[in-house]
């Protein structure tokens, strides 16, 4: 971690809960977020963190994966299964060697992650980017009408989606991705473009997009292993084209361990 000045205070400060058992890391993170204008609560173990999250609904959670009592993944799983935590923005703190846990965290609905050791200034920028996107989702919804494609219907104002009359359980990121794809059928988007246009992220690991696409496929495809709604166009990105439902060489499931050519150029993380 370095000691670069924290970003300027945001116009709309947030209440942020930091859960990290490393007292030094927690103090530094809380200090930078406080100087950036946010109100910060801290917890040093999983049980305390869950109690604080339930008692004082934060606007965002900064969550370390390695925690005593209840680990970060279990906290995330518990929150996502609850009404109050289903859409809570979460930024993970992970160790460099914890790729499997990091991917699982994204699959459970984390919005972003920062790898230790990290720049506190980068963490603040990521937190503020996630907050901007989360806050923009609700005000933007009323200006958008309902969407329909085949047997998929989506109501941006109510934040509800259905397929064949069955309600889909989507995270905030998955809902935004599906709405974007429904608005642009037949158009191919690169992963970096999806990060910027769907979630407003100017930096981050492109495998995050891979994970969200895979999770969305699991919820809307008849066979996620052979997708016909969200196709992979190798070397370019993804296309939503329910009209043709084309399958073949251009269509294939994605895994973080086997990225396509769009992963060859990754958006660089901030200084570590």
mmCIF file of C-alpha atoms in Angstrom:
data_model
loop_
_atom_site.group_PDB
_atom_site.id
_atom_site.type_symbol
_atom_site.label_atom_id
_atom_site.label_comp_id
_atom_site.label_asym_id
_atom_site.label_seq_id
_atom_site.Cartn_x
_atom_site.Cartn_y
_atom_site.Cartn_z
ATOM 1 C CA UNK A 1 0.000 0.000 0.000
ATOM 2 C CA UNK A 2 1.215 3.537 -0.722
ATOM 3 C CA UNK A 3 0.444 6.915 0.807
ATOM 4 C CA UNK A 4 -0.813 8.857 -2.240
ATOM 5 C CA UNK A 5 -3.389 11.533 -1.399
ATOM 6 C CA UNK A 6 -6.956 10.294 -1.279
ATOM 7 C CA UNK A 7 -9.324 11.392 -4.052
ATOM 8 C CA UNK A 8 -11.428 14.506 -3.517
ATOM 9 C CA UNK A 9 -14.554 14.119 -1.407
ATOM 10 C CA UNK A 10 -17.540 12.849 -3.386
ATOM 11 C CA UNK A 11 -20.623 15.079 -3.693
ATOM 12 C CA UNK A 12 -22.793 12.359 -2.136
ATOM 13 C CA UNK A 13 -20.892 10.578 0.670
ATOM 14 C CA UNK A 14 -21.806 7.016 1.554
ATOM 15 C CA UNK A 15 -21.889 4.837 4.641
ATOM 16 C CA UNK A 16 -19.309 2.090 4.105
ATOM 17 C CA UNK A 17 -18.693 -0.998 6.206
ATOM 18 C CA UNK A 18 -15.134 -2.378 6.177
ATOM 19 C CA UNK A 19 -14.721 -5.966 7.404
ATOM 20 C CA UNK A 20 -11.051 -6.947 7.770
ATOM 21 C CA UNK A 21 -9.321 -8.715 10.660
ATOM 22 C CA UNK A 22 -5.981 -7.034 9.902
ATOM 23 C CA UNK A 23 -6.090 -3.979 12.159
ATOM 24 C CA UNK A 24 -3.488 -2.089 10.126
ATOM 25 C CA UNK A 25 -5.232 -2.705 6.802
ATOM 26 C CA UNK A 26 -8.599 -1.828 8.294
ATOM 27 C CA UNK A 27 -7.270 1.395 9.768
ATOM 28 C CA UNK A 28 -5.622 2.480 6.521
ATOM 29 C CA UNK A 29 -8.672 1.644 4.399
ATOM 30 C CA UNK A 30 -11.018 3.403 6.819
ATOM 31 C CA UNK A 31 -8.724 6.427 6.925
ATOM 32 C CA UNK A 32 -8.622 6.846 3.149
ATOM 33 C CA UNK A 33 -12.364 6.344 2.776
ATOM 34 C CA UNK A 34 -13.020 8.851 5.565
ATOM 35 C CA UNK A 35 -10.729 11.423 3.942
ATOM 36 C CA UNK A 36 -12.622 10.829 0.696
ATOM 37 C CA UNK A 37 -15.747 12.025 2.495
ATOM 38 C CA UNK A 38 -17.436 8.752 3.446
ATOM 39 C CA UNK A 39 -18.705 7.556 6.808
ATOM 40 C CA UNK A 40 -16.961 4.315 7.751
ATOM 41 C CA UNK A 41 -17.903 1.507 10.139
ATOM 42 C CA UNK A 42 -15.397 -1.264 10.885
ATOM 43 C CA UNK A 43 -15.569 -4.904 11.919
ATOM 44 C CA UNK A 44 -12.711 -7.335 12.566
ATOM 45 C CA UNK A 45 -14.493 -10.684 12.240
ATOM 46 C CA UNK A 46 -17.328 -12.234 10.288
ATOM 47 C CA UNK A 47 -19.922 -12.377 13.058
ATOM 48 C CA UNK A 48 -19.429 -8.741 14.002
ATOM 49 C CA UNK A 49 -19.496 -7.740 10.344
ATOM 50 C CA UNK A 50 -22.814 -9.458 9.677
ATOM 51 C CA UNK A 51 -24.351 -7.879 12.777
ATOM 52 C CA UNK A 52 -23.253 -4.403 11.678
ATOM 53 C CA UNK A 53 -24.465 -4.975 8.111
ATOM 54 C CA UNK A 54 -27.903 -5.937 9.415
ATOM 55 C CA UNK A 55 -28.134 -3.262 12.105
ATOM 56 C CA UNK A 56 -26.833 -0.326 10.048
ATOM 57 C CA UNK A 57 -27.566 -0.952 6.373
ATOM 58 C CA UNK A 58 -24.409 0.323 4.623
ATOM 59 C CA UNK A 59 -24.314 1.768 1.111
ATOM 60 C CA UNK A 60 -21.326 -0.442 0.286
ATOM 61 C CA UNK A 61 -19.312 -3.236 1.881
ATOM 62 C CA UNK A 62 -15.525 -3.621 1.665
ATOM 63 C CA UNK A 63 -15.026 -7.286 2.531
ATOM 64 C CA UNK A 64 -11.860 -9.265 3.209
ATOM 65 C CA UNK A 65 -12.147 -12.932 2.215
ATOM 66 C CA UNK A 66 -9.965 -14.357 4.990
ATOM 67 C CA UNK A 67 -11.778 -13.707 8.259
ATOM 68 C CA UNK A 68 -12.072 -15.480 11.607
ATOM 69 C CA UNK A 69 -15.469 -16.827 12.621
ATOM 70 C CA UNK A 70 -17.261 -16.543 9.281
ATOM 71 C CA UNK A 71 -15.141 -16.089 6.166
ATOM 72 C CA UNK A 72 -15.851 -13.455 3.537
ATOM 73 C CA UNK A 73 -17.420 -15.858 1.041
ATOM 74 C CA UNK A 74 -19.928 -17.093 3.616
ATOM 75 C CA UNK A 75 -20.777 -13.494 4.555
ATOM 76 C CA UNK A 76 -21.355 -12.682 0.892
ATOM 77 C CA UNK A 77 -23.465 -15.815 0.401
ATOM 78 C CA UNK A 78 -25.565 -14.964 3.477
ATOM 79 C CA UNK A 79 -26.120 -11.362 2.417
ATOM 80 C CA UNK A 80 -27.077 -12.261 -1.150
ATOM 81 C CA UNK A 81 -29.683 -14.716 0.177
ATOM 82 C CA UNK A 82 -31.329 -11.977 2.274
ATOM 83 C CA UNK A 83 -33.684 -9.221 1.150
ATOM 84 C CA UNK A 84 -31.602 -6.480 2.747
ATOM 85 C CA UNK A 85 -28.307 -7.678 1.260
ATOM 86 C CA UNK A 86 -29.367 -8.888 -2.190
ATOM 87 C CA UNK A 87 -28.309 -5.665 -3.937
ATOM 88 C CA UNK A 88 -25.697 -4.383 -1.466
ATOM 89 C CA UNK A 89 -22.606 -3.283 -3.470
ATOM 90 C CA UNK A 90 -19.565 -5.320 -2.388
ATOM 91 C CA UNK A 91 -15.854 -4.799 -3.094
ATOM 92 C CA UNK A 92 -13.674 -7.763 -2.094
ATOM 93 C CA UNK A 93 -10.171 -7.636 -0.638
ATOM 94 C CA UNK A 94 -8.270 -10.732 -1.776
ATOM 95 C CA UNK A 95 -4.749 -12.146 -1.664
ATOM 96 C CA UNK A 96 -2.891 -12.574 -4.947
ATOM 97 C CA UNK A 97 -2.963 -16.360 -4.690
ATOM 98 C CA UNK A 98 -6.713 -16.586 -4.029
ATOM 99 C CA UNK A 99 -7.894 -16.655 -7.642
ATOM 100 C CA UNK A 100 -10.384 -19.474 -7.083
ATOM 101 C CA UNK A 101 -11.958 -17.666 -4.110
ATOM 102 C CA UNK A 102 -11.952 -14.404 -6.050
ATOM 103 C CA UNK A 103 -13.848 -15.990 -8.948
ATOM 104 C CA UNK A 104 -16.283 -17.606 -6.519
ATOM 105 C CA UNK A 105 -16.833 -14.219 -4.895
ATOM 106 C CA UNK A 106 -17.740 -12.724 -8.267
ATOM 107 C CA UNK A 107 -20.068 -15.642 -8.944
ATOM 108 C CA UNK A 108 -21.782 -14.992 -5.609
ATOM 109 C CA UNK A 109 -22.446 -11.427 -6.685
ATOM 110 C CA UNK A 110 -19.460 -9.287 -5.642
ATOM 111 C CA UNK A 111 -19.201 -6.111 -7.722
ATOM 112 C CA UNK A 112 -15.428 -5.722 -7.831
ATOM 113 C CA UNK A 113 -12.246 -6.758 -6.054
ATOM 114 C CA UNK A 114 -8.832 -5.389 -5.120
ATOM 115 C CA UNK A 115 -5.839 -7.664 -4.694
ATOM 116 C CA UNK A 116 -3.522 -7.314 -1.696
ATOM 117 C CA UNK A 117 -1.112 -5.594 -1.447
ATOM 118 C CA UNK A 118 -3.050 -2.712 -2.944
ATOM 119 C CA UNK A 119 -3.016 1.045 -3.304
ATOM 120 C CA UNK A 120 -5.511 2.618 -0.878
ATOM 121 C CA UNK A 121 -6.146 5.324 -3.461
ATOM 122 C CA UNK A 122 -7.047 2.690 -6.043
ATOM 123 C CA UNK A 123 -9.444 1.094 -3.565
ATOM 124 C CA UNK A 124 -11.166 4.440 -2.983
ATOM 125 C CA UNK A 125 -11.529 4.933 -6.756
ATOM 126 C CA UNK A 126 -13.027 1.466 -7.162
ATOM 127 C CA UNK A 127 -15.404 2.023 -4.247
ATOM 128 C CA UNK A 128 -16.590 5.321 -5.716
ATOM 129 C CA UNK A 129 -17.002 3.758 -9.170
ATOM 130 C CA UNK A 130 -19.190 0.965 -7.763
ATOM 131 C CA UNK A 131 -21.190 3.468 -5.719
ATOM 132 C CA UNK A 132 -21.837 5.660 -8.765
ATOM 133 C CA UNK A 133 -23.149 2.735 -10.752
ATOM 134 C CA UNK A 134 -25.322 1.412 -7.918
ATOM 135 C CA UNK A 135 -26.845 4.838 -7.313
ATOM 136 C CA UNK A 136 -27.426 5.471 -11.006
ATOM 137 C CA UNK A 137 -29.461 2.281 -11.447
ATOM 138 C CA UNK A 138 -32.591 3.369 -9.548
ATOM 139 C CA UNK A 139 -32.981 6.938 -10.875
ATOM 140 C CA UNK A 140 -32.415 5.811 -14.463
ATOM 141 C CA UNK A 141 -35.037 3.083 -14.345
ATOM 142 C CA UNK A 142 -38.236 5.185 -14.647
ATOM 143 C CA UNK A 143 -37.017 6.686 -17.951
ATOM 144 C CA UNK A 144 -36.846 3.233 -19.503
ATOM 145 C CA UNK A 145 -39.895 1.292 -20.548
ATOM 146 C CA UNK A 146 -40.419 -2.472 -20.205
ATOM 147 C CA UNK A 147 -38.360 -4.724 -22.478
ATOM 148 C CA UNK A 148 -39.343 -8.004 -24.109
ATOM 149 C CA UNK A 149 -37.486 -10.554 -26.210
ATOM 150 C CA UNK A 150 -39.097 -13.899 -26.938
ATOM 151 C CA UNK A 151 -40.340 -15.221 -23.606
ATOM 152 C CA UNK A 152 -38.031 -12.888 -21.619
ATOM 153 C CA UNK A 153 -39.584 -9.746 -20.144
ATOM 154 C CA UNK A 154 -37.805 -7.114 -18.086
ATOM 155 C CA UNK A 155 -39.218 -4.130 -16.189
ATOM 156 C CA UNK A 156 -36.401 -1.640 -15.396
ATOM 157 C CA UNK A 157 -38.606 0.459 -13.109
ATOM 158 C CA UNK A 158 -39.644 -2.485 -10.935
ATOM 159 C CA UNK A 159 -36.213 -4.137 -11.317
ATOM 160 C CA UNK A 160 -37.896 -7.450 -12.186
ATOM 161 C CA UNK A 161 -37.239 -9.916 -14.981
ATOM 162 C CA UNK A 162 -39.108 -13.038 -16.074
ATOM 163 C CA UNK A 163 -38.695 -15.839 -18.535
ATOM 164 C CA UNK A 164 -41.749 -17.843 -19.553
ATOM 165 C CA UNK A 165 -43.645 -16.358 -16.624
ATOM 166 C CA UNK A 166 -40.973 -17.503 -14.158
ATOM 167 C CA UNK A 167 -39.311 -14.719 -12.191
ATOM 168 C CA UNK A 168 -35.548 -14.578 -12.576
ATOM 169 C CA UNK A 169 -33.396 -14.040 -9.494
ATOM 170 C CA UNK A 170 -30.750 -11.627 -10.762
ATOM 171 C CA UNK A 171 -28.096 -9.621 -8.965
ATOM 172 C CA UNK A 172 -27.841 -5.899 -9.663
ATOM 173 C CA UNK A 173 -24.989 -6.479 -12.140
ATOM 174 C CA UNK A 174 -26.782 -9.332 -13.911
ATOM 175 C CA UNK A 175 -29.984 -7.292 -14.226
ATOM 176 C CA UNK A 176 -28.114 -4.349 -15.756
ATOM 177 C CA UNK A 177 -26.286 -6.652 -18.173
ATOM 178 C CA UNK A 178 -29.496 -8.337 -19.329
ATOM 179 C CA UNK A 179 -31.252 -4.971 -19.791
ATOM 180 C CA UNK A 180 -28.333 -3.676 -21.862
ATOM 181 C CA UNK A 181 -28.258 -6.775 -24.074
ATOM 182 C CA UNK A 182 -32.014 -6.693 -24.626
ATOM 183 C CA UNK A 183 -31.705 -3.088 -25.791
ATOM 184 C CA UNK A 184 -28.975 -3.991 -28.295
ATOM 185 C CA UNK A 185 -29.904 -7.335 -29.922
ATOM 186 C CA UNK A 186 -27.557 -8.584 -32.622
ATOM 187 C CA UNK A 187 -24.721 -6.223 -31.661
ATOM 188 C CA UNK A 188 -21.345 -7.565 -30.587
ATOM 189 C CA UNK A 189 -19.724 -5.894 -27.576
ATOM 190 C CA UNK A 190 -16.168 -6.364 -26.346
ATOM 191 C CA UNK A 191 -15.689 -7.057 -22.654
ATOM 192 C CA UNK A 192 -14.071 -3.716 -21.967
ATOM 193 C CA UNK A 193 -16.990 -1.988 -23.691
ATOM 194 C CA UNK A 194 -19.474 -3.903 -21.531
ATOM 195 C CA UNK A 195 -17.568 -2.900 -18.393
ATOM 196 C CA UNK A 196 -17.753 0.753 -19.361
ATOM 197 C CA UNK A 197 -21.254 0.965 -20.847
ATOM 198 C CA UNK A 198 -23.132 -1.400 -18.526
ATOM 199 C CA UNK A 199 -21.461 -0.790 -15.159
ATOM 200 C CA UNK A 200 -19.499 2.421 -15.673
ATOM 201 C CA UNK A 201 -16.157 0.823 -14.800
ATOM 202 C CA UNK A 202 -13.126 2.443 -16.413
ATOM 203 C CA UNK A 203 -10.696 -0.138 -15.052
ATOM 204 C CA UNK A 204 -10.770 -3.679 -13.702
ATOM 205 C CA UNK A 205 -10.170 -7.320 -14.548
ATOM 206 C CA UNK A 206 -12.011 -8.353 -17.722
ATOM 207 C CA UNK A 207 -12.621 -11.804 -16.227
ATOM 208 C CA UNK A 208 -15.271 -10.031 -14.139
ATOM 209 C CA UNK A 209 -17.330 -9.705 -17.324
ATOM 210 C CA UNK A 210 -16.781 -13.391 -18.091
ATOM 211 C CA UNK A 211 -18.183 -14.365 -14.706
ATOM 212 C CA UNK A 212 -21.271 -12.148 -14.988
ATOM 213 C CA UNK A 213 -22.023 -13.423 -18.495
ATOM 214 C CA UNK A 214 -21.669 -17.012 -17.326
ATOM 215 C CA UNK A 215 -23.979 -16.437 -14.356
ATOM 216 C CA UNK A 216 -26.559 -14.730 -16.559
ATOM 217 C CA UNK A 217 -26.433 -17.643 -19.004
ATOM 218 C CA UNK A 218 -27.115 -20.030 -16.142
ATOM 219 C CA UNK A 219 -30.342 -18.157 -15.438
ATOM 220 C CA UNK A 220 -31.738 -17.515 -18.925
ATOM 221 C CA UNK A 221 -30.360 -20.272 -21.184
ATOM 222 C CA UNK A 222 -32.040 -23.653 -21.631
ATOM 223 C CA UNK A 223 -28.552 -25.190 -21.680
ATOM 224 C CA UNK A 224 -25.845 -22.846 -20.339
ATOM 225 C CA UNK A 225 -23.165 -25.191 -21.695
ATOM 226 C CA UNK A 226 -24.512 -24.620 -25.220
ATOM 227 C CA UNK A 227 -25.838 -21.033 -25.111
ATOM 228 C CA UNK A 228 -28.199 -19.823 -27.827
ATOM 229 C CA UNK A 229 -29.168 -16.430 -26.409
ATOM 230 C CA UNK A 230 -25.819 -14.935 -25.399
ATOM 231 C CA UNK A 231 -23.223 -15.979 -27.944
ATOM 232 C CA UNK A 232 -19.455 -15.664 -27.721
ATOM 233 C CA UNK A 233 -17.936 -14.163 -30.860
ATOM 234 C CA UNK A 234 -14.343 -15.284 -30.576
ATOM 235 C CA UNK A 235 -11.788 -12.499 -30.701
ATOM 236 C CA UNK A 236 -14.497 -9.838 -30.323
ATOM 237 C CA UNK A 237 -16.892 -10.300 -27.415
ATOM 238 C CA UNK A 238 -20.549 -11.199 -26.816
ATOM 239 C CA UNK A 239 -23.754 -10.916 -28.828
ATOM 240 C CA UNK A 240 -27.393 -11.220 -27.769
ATOM 241 C CA UNK A 241 -29.431 -12.445 -30.729
ATOM 242 C CA UNK A 242 -32.528 -14.467 -29.761
ATOM 243 C CA UNK A 243 -34.013 -14.046 -33.238
ATOM 244 C CA UNK A 244 -31.497 -16.404 -34.804
ATOM 245 C CA UNK A 245 -30.460 -18.397 -31.719
ATOM 246 C CA UNK A 246 -27.393 -19.370 -33.722
ATOM 247 C CA UNK A 247 -25.064 -21.980 -32.329
ATOM 248 C CA UNK A 248 -21.847 -23.350 -33.661
ATOM 249 C CA UNK A 249 -18.214 -22.339 -33.797
ATOM 250 C CA UNK A 250 -18.927 -18.789 -32.677
ATOM 251 C CA UNK A 251 -20.848 -19.930 -29.618
ATOM 252 C CA UNK A 252 -19.161 -21.484 -26.620
ATOM 253 C CA UNK A 253 -19.333 -21.387 -22.851
ATOM 254 C CA UNK A 254 -16.832 -19.212 -21.077
ATOM 255 C CA UNK A 255 -14.717 -20.083 -18.100
ATOM 256 C CA UNK A 256 -12.268 -17.769 -16.332
ATOM 257 C CA UNK A 257 -9.570 -20.413 -16.856
ATOM 258 C CA UNK A 258 -10.057 -20.449 -20.620
ATOM 259 C CA UNK A 259 -10.526 -16.821 -21.723
ATOM 260 C CA UNK A 260 -11.192 -15.964 -25.333
ATOM 261 C CA UNK A 261 -9.112 -13.547 -27.357
ATOM 262 C CA UNK A 262 -10.862 -10.539 -25.859
ATOM 263 C CA UNK A 263 -9.055 -11.350 -22.605
ATOM 264 C CA UNK A 264 -5.617 -11.021 -24.210
ATOM 265 C CA UNK A 265 -5.578 -7.274 -23.557
ATOM 266 C CA UNK A 266 -6.644 -6.627 -19.993
ATOM 267 C CA UNK A 267 -7.385 -3.313 -18.384
ATOM 268 C CA UNK A 268 -4.510 -2.710 -16.019
ATOM 269 C CA UNK A 269 -5.166 -2.443 -12.313
ATOM 270 C CA UNK A 270 -3.903 0.526 -10.398
ATOM 271 C CA UNK A 271 -0.492 0.497 -8.668
ATOM 272 C CA UNK A 272 0.004 -2.275 -6.156
#
